mmCIF file of N, CA, C and O in Angstrom:
data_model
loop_
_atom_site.group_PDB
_atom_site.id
_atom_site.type_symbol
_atom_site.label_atom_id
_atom_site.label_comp_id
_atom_site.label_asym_id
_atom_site.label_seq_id
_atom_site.Cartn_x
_atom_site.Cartn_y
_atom_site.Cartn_z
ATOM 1 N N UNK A 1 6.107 -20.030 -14.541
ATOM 2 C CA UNK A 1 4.881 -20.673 -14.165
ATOM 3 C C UNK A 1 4.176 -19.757 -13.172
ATOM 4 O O UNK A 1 4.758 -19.267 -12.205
ATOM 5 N N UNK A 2 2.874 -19.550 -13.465
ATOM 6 C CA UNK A 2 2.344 -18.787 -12.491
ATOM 7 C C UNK A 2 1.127 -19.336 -11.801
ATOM 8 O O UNK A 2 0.206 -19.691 -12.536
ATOM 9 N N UNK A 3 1.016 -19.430 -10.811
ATOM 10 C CA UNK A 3 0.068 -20.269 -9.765
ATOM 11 C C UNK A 3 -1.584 -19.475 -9.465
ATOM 12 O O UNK A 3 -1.737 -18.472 -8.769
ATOM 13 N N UNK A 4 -2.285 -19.950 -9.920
ATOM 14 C CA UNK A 4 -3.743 -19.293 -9.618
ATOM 15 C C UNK A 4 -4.080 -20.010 -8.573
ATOM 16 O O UNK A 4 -4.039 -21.241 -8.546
ATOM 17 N N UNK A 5 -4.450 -19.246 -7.603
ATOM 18 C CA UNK A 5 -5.176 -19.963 -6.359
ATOM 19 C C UNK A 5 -6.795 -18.883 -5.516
ATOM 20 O O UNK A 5 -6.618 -17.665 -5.537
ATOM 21 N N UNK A 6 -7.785 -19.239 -5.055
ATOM 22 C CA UNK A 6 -8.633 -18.748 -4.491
ATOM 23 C C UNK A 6 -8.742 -19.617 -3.249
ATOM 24 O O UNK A 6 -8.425 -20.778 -2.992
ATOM 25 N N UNK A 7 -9.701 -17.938 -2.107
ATOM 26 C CA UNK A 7 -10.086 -18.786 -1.076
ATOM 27 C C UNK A 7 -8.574 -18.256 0.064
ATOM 28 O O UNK A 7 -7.787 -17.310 0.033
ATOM 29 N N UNK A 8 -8.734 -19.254 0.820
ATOM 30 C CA UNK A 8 -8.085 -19.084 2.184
ATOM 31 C C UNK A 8 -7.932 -17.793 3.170
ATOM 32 O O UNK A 8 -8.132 -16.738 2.568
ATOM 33 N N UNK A 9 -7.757 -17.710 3.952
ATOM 34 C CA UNK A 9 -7.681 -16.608 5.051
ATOM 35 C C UNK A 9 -6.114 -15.754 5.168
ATOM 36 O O UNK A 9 -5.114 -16.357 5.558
ATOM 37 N N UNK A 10 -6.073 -14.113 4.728
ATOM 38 C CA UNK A 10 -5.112 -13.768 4.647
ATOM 39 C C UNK A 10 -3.978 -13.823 3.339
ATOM 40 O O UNK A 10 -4.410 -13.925 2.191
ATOM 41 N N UNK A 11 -3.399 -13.793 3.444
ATOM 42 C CA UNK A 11 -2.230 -13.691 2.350
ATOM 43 C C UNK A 11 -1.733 -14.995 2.219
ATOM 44 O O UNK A 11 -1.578 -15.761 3.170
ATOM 45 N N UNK A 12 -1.378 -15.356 0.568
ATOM 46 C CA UNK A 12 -1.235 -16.720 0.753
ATOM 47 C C UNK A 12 0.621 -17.035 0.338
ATOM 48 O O UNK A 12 1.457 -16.158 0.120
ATOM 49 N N UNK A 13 0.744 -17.865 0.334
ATOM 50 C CA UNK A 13 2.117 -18.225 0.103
ATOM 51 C C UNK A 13 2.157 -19.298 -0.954
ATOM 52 O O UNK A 13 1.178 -20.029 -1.103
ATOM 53 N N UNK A 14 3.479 -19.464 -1.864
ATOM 54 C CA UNK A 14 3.295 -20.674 -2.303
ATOM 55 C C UNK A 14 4.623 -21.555 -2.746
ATOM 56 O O UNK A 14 5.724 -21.006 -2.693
ATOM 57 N N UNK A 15 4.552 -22.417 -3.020
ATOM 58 C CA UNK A 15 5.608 -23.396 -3.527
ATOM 59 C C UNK A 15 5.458 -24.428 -4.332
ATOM 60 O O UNK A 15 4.342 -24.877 -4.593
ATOM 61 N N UNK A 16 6.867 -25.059 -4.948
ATOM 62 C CA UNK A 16 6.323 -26.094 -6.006
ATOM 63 C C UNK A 16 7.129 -27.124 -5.252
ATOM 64 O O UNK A 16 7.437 -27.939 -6.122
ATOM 65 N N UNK A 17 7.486 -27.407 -4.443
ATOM 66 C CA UNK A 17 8.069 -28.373 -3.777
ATOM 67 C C UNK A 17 7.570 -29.235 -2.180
ATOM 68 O O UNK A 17 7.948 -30.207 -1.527
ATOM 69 N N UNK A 18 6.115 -27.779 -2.073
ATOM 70 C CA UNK A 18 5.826 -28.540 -0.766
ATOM 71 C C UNK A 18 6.806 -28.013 0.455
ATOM 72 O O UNK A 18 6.392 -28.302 1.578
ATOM 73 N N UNK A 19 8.004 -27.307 0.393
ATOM 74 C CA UNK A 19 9.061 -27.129 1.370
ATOM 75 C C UNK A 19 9.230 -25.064 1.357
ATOM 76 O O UNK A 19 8.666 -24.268 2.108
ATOM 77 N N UNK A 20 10.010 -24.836 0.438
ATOM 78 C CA UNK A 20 10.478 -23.845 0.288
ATOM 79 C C UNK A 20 9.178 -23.270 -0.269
ATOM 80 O O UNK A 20 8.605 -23.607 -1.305
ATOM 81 N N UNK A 21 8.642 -21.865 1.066
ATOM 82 C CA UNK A 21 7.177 -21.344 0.372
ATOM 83 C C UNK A 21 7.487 -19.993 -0.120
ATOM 84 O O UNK A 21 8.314 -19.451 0.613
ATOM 85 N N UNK A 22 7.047 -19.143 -1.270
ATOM 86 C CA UNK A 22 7.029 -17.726 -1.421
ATOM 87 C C UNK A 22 5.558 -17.194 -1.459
ATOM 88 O O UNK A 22 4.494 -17.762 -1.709
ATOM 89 N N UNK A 23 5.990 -15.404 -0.993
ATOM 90 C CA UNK A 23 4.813 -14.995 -0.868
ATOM 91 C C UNK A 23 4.401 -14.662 -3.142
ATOM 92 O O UNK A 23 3.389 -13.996 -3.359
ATOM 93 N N UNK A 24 4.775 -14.889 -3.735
ATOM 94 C CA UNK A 24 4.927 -14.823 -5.081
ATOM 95 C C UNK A 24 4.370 -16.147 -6.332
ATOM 96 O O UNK A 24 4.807 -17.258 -6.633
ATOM 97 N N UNK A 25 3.397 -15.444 -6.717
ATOM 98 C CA UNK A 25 2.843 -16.785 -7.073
ATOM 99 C C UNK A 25 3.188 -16.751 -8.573
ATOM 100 O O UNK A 25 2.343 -17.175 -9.361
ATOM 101 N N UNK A 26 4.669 -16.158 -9.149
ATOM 102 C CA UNK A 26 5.292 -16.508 -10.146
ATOM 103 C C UNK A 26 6.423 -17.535 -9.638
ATOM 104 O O UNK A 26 6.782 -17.715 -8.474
ATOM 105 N N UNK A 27 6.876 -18.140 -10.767
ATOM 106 C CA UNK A 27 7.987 -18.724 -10.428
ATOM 107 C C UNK A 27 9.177 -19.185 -11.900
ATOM 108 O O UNK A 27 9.428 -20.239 -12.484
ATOM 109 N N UNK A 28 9.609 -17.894 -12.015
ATOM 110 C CA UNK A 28 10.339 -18.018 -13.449
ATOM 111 C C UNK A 28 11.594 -18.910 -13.473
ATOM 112 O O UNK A 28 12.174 -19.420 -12.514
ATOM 113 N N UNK A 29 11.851 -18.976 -14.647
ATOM 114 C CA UNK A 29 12.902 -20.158 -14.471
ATOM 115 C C UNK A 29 12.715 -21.738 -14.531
ATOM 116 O O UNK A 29 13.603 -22.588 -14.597
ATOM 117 N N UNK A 30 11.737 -21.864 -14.503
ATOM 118 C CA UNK A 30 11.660 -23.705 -14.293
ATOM 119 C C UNK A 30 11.580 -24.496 -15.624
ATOM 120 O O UNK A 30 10.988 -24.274 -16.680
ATOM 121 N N UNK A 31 12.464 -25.593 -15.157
ATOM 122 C CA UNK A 31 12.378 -27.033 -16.368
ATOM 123 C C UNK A 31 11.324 -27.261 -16.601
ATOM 124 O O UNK A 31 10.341 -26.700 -16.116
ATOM 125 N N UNK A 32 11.335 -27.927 -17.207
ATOM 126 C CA UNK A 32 9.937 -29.079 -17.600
ATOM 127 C C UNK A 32 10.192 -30.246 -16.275
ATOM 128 O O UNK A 32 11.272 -30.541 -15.763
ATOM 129 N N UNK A 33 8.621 -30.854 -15.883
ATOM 130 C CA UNK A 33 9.004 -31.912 -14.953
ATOM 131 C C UNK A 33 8.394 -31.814 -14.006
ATOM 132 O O UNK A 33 7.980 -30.655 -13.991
ATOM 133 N N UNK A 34 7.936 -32.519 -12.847
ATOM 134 C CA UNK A 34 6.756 -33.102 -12.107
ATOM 135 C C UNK A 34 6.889 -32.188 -11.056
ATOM 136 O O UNK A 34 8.041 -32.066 -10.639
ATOM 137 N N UNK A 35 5.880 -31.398 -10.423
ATOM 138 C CA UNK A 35 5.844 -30.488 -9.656
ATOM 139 C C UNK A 35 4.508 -30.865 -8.236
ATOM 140 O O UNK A 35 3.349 -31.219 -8.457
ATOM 141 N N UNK A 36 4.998 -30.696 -7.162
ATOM 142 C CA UNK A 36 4.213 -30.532 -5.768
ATOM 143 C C UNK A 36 3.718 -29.099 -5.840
ATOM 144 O O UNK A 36 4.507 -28.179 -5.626
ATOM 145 N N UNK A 37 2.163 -28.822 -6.197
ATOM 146 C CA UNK A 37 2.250 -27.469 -6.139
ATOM 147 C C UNK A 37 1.362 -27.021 -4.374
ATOM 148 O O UNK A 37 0.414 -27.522 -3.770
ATOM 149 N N UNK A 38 2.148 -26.040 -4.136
ATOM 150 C CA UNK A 38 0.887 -26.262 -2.465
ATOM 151 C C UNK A 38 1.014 -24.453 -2.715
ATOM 152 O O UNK A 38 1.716 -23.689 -3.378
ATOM 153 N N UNK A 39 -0.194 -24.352 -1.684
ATOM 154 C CA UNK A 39 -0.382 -22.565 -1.336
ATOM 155 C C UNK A 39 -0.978 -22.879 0.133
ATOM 156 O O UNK A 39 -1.681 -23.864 0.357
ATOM 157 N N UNK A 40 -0.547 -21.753 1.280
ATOM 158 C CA UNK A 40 -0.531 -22.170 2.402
ATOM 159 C C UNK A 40 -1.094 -21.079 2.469
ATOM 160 O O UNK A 40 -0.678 -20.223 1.688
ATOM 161 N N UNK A 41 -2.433 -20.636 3.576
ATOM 162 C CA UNK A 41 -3.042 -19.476 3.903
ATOM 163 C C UNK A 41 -2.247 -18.860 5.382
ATOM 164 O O UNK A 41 -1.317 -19.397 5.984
ATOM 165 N N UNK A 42 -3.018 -17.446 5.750
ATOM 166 C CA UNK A 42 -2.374 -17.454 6.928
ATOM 167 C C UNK A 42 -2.874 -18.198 8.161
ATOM 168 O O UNK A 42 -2.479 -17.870 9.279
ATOM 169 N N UNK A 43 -3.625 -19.064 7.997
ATOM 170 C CA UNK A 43 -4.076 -20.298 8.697
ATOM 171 C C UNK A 43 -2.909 -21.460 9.213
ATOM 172 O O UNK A 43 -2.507 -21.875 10.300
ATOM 173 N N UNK A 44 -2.688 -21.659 8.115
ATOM 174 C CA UNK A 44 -1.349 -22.765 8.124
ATOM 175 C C UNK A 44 -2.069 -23.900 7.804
ATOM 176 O O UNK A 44 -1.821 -24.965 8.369
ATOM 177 N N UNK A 45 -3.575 -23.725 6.336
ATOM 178 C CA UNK A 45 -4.361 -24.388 5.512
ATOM 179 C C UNK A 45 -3.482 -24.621 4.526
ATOM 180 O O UNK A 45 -2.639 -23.778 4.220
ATOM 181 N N UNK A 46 -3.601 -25.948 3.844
ATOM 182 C CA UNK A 46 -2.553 -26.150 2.981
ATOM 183 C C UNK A 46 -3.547 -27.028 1.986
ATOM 184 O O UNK A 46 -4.432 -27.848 2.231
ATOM 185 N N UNK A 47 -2.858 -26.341 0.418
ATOM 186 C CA UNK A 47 -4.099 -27.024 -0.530
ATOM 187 C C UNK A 47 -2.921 -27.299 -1.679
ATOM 188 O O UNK A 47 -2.365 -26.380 -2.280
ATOM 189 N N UNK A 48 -2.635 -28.701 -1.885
ATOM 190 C CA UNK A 48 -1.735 -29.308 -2.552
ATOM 191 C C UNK A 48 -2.334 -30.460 -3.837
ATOM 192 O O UNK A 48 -3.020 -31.482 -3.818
ATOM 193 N N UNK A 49 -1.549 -29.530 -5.053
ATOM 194 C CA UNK A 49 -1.836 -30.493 -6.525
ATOM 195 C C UNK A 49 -0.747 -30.698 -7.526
ATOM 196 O O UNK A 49 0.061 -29.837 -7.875
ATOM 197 N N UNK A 50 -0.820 -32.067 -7.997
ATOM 198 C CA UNK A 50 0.502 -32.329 -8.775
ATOM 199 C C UNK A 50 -0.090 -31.575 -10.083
ATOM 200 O O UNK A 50 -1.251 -31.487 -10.483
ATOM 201 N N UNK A 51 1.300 -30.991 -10.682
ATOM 202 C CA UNK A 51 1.327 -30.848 -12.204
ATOM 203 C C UNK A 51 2.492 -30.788 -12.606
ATOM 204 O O UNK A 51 3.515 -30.505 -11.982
ATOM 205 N N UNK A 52 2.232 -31.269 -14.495
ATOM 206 C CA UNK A 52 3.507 -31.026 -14.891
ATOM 207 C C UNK A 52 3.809 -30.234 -15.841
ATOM 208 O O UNK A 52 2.917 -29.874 -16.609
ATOM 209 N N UNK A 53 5.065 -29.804 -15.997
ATOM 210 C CA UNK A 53 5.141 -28.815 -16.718
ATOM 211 C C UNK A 53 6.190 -29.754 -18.012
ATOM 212 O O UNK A 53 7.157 -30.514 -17.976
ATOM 213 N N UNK A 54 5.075 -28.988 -19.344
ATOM 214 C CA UNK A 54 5.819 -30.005 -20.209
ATOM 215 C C UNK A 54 6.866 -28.765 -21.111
ATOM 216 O O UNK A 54 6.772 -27.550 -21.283
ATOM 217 N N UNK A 55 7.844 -29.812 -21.535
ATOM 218 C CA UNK A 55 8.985 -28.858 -22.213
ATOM 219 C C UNK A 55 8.759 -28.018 -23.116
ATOM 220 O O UNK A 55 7.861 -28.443 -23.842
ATOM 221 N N UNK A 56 9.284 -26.630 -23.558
ATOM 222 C CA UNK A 56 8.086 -25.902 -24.232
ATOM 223 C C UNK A 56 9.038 -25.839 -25.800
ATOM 224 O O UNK A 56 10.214 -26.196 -25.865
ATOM 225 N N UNK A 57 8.588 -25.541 -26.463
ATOM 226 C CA UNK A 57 9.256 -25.384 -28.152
ATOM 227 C C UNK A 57 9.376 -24.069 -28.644
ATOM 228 O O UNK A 57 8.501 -23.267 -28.970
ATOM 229 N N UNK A 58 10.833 -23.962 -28.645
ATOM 230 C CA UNK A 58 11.084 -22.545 -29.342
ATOM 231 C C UNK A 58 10.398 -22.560 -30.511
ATOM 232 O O UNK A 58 10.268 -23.551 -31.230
ATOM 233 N N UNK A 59 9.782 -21.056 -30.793
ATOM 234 C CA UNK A 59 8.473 -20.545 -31.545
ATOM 235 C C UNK A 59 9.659 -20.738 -33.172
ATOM 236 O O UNK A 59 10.828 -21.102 -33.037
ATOM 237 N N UNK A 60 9.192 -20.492 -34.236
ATOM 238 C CA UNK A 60 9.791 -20.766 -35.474
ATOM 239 C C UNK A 60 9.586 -19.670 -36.201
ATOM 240 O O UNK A 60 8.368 -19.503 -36.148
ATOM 241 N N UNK A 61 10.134 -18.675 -36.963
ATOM 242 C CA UNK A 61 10.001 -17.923 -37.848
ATOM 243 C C UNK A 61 8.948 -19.005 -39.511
ATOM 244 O O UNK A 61 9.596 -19.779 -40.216
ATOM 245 N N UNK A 62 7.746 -18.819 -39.703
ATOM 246 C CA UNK A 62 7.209 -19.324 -41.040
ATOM 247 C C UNK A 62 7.760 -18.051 -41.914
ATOM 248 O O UNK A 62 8.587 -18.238 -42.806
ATOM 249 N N UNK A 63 7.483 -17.333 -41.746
ATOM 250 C CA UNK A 63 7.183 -16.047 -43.173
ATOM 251 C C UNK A 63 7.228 -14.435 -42.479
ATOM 252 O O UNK A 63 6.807 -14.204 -41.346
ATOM 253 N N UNK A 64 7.605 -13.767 -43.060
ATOM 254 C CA UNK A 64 7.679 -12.578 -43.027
ATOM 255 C C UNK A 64 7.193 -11.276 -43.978
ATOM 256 O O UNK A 64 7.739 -11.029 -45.053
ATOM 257 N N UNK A 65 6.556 -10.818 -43.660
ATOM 258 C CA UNK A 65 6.017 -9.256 -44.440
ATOM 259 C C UNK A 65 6.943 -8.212 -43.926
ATOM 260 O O UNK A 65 7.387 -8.170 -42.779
ATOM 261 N N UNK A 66 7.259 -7.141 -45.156
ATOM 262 C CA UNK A 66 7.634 -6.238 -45.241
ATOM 263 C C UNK A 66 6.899 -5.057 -44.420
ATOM 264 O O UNK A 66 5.811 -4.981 -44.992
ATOM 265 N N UNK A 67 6.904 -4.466 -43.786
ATOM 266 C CA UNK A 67 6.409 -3.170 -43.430
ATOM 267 C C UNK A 67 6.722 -1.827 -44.287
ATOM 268 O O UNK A 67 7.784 -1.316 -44.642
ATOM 269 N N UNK A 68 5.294 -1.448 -44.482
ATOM 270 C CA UNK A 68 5.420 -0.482 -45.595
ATOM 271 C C UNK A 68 6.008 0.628 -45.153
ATOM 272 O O UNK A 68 5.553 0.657 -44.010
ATOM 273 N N UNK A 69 6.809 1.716 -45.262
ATOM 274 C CA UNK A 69 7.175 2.798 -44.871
ATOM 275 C C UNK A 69 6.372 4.114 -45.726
ATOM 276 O O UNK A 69 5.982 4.201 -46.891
ATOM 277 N N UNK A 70 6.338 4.905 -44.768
ATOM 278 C CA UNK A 70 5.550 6.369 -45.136
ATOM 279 C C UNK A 70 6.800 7.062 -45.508
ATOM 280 O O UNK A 70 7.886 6.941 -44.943
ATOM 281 N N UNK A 71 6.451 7.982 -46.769
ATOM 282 C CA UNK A 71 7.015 9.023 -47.475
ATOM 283 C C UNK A 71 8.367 9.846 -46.536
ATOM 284 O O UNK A 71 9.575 9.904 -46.761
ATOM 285 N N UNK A 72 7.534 10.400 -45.450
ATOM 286 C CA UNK A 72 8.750 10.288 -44.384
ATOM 287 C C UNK A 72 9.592 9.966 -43.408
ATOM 288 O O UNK A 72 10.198 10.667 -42.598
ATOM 289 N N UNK A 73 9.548 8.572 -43.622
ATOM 290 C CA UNK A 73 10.390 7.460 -43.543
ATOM 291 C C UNK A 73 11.599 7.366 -44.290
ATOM 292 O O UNK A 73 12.766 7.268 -43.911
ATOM 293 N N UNK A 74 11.020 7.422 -45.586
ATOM 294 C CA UNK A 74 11.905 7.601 -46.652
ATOM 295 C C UNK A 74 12.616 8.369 -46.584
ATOM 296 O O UNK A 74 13.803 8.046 -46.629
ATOM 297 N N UNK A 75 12.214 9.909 -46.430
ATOM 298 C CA UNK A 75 13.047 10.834 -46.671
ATOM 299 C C UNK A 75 13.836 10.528 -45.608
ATOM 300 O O UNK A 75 14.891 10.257 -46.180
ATOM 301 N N UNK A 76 14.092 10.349 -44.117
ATOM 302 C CA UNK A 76 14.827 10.535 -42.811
ATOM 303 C C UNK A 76 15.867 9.417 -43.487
ATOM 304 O O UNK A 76 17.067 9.674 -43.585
ATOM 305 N N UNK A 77 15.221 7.973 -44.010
ATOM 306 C CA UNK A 77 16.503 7.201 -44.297
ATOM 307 C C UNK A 77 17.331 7.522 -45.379
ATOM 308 O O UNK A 77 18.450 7.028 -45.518
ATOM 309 N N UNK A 78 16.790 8.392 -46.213
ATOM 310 C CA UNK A 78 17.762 8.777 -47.547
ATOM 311 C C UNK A 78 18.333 10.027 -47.452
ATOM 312 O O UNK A 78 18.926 10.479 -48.431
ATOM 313 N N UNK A 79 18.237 10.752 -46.278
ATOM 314 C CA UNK A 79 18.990 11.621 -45.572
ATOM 315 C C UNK A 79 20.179 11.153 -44.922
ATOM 316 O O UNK A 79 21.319 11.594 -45.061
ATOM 317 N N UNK A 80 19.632 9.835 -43.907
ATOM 318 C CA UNK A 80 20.865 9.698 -43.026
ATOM 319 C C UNK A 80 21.913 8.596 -43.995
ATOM 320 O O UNK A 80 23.028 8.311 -43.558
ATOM 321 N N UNK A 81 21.536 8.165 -45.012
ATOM 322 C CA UNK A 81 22.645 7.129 -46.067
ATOM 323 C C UNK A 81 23.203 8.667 -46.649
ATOM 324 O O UNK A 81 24.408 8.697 -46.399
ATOM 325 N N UNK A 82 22.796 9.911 -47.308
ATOM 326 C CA UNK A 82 23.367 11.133 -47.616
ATOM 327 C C UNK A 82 24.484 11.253 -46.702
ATOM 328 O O UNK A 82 25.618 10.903 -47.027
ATOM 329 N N UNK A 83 24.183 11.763 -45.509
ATOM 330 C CA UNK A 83 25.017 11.889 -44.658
ATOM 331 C C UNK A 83 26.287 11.401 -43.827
ATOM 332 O O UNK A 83 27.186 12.044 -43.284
ATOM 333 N N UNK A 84 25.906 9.303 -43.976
ATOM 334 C CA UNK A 84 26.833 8.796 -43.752
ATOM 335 C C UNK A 84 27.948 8.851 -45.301
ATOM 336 O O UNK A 84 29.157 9.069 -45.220
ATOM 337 N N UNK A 85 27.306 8.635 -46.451
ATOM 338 C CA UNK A 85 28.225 9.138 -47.511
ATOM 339 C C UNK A 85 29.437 10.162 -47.237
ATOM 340 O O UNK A 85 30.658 10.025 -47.156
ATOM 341 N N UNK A 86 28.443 11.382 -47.116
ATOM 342 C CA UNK A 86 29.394 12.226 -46.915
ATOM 343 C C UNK A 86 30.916 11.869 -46.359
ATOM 344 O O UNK A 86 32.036 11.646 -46.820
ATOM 345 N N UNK A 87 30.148 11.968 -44.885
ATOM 346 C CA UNK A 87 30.875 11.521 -43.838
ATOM 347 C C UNK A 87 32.387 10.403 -44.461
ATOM 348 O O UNK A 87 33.494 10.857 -44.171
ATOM 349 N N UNK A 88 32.370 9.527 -44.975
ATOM 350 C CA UNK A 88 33.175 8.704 -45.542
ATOM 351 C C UNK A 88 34.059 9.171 -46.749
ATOM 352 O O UNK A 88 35.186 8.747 -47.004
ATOM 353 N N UNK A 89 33.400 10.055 -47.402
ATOM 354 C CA UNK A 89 34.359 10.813 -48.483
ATOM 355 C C UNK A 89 34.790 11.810 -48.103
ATOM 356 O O UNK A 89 35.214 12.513 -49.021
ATOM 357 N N UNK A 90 34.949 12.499 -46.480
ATOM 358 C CA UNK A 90 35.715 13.594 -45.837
ATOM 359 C C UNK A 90 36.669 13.070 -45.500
ATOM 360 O O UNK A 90 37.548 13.703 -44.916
#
């Protein structure tokens, strides 16, 4: 979750709990679920809004395309299957 904030005096800080502040206005890692969001200036101005973060859905494979390969593509992979051949009948 990453926190957009404008405004205030100085460098800001922030938190999703209201308690524990960082100077980092990412915050990786989090559940889904009801959040205190505050950002504190170097004032000791404090600008506080609920949100929630809803549970997110692993993305799904629909369909897939082939990627075409260039001529020497080909050749490098029908070199290195040559080679592992070899390799196996030594």
């Amino acid at each position: 979750m990453t926190i957009a904030a404008t405004g205030g005096t100085g460098a800001l800080q922030y938190s999703l709990d209201g308690t524990y502040l960082q100077v980092s206005n990412v915050f990786d890692k989090q559940t889904d679920g009801s959040f205190t969001i505050s950002v504190k200036d170097n004032n000791g101005c404090i600008a506080t809004k609920q949100a929630t973060l809803a549970k997110s859905v692993s993305p799904k494979i629909t369909s897939t395309q082939p990627t075409p390969t260039t001529s020497r593509q080909r050749q490098r992979q029908h070199r290195y299957k040559n080679s592992r051949n070899q390799r196996s009948l030594a």
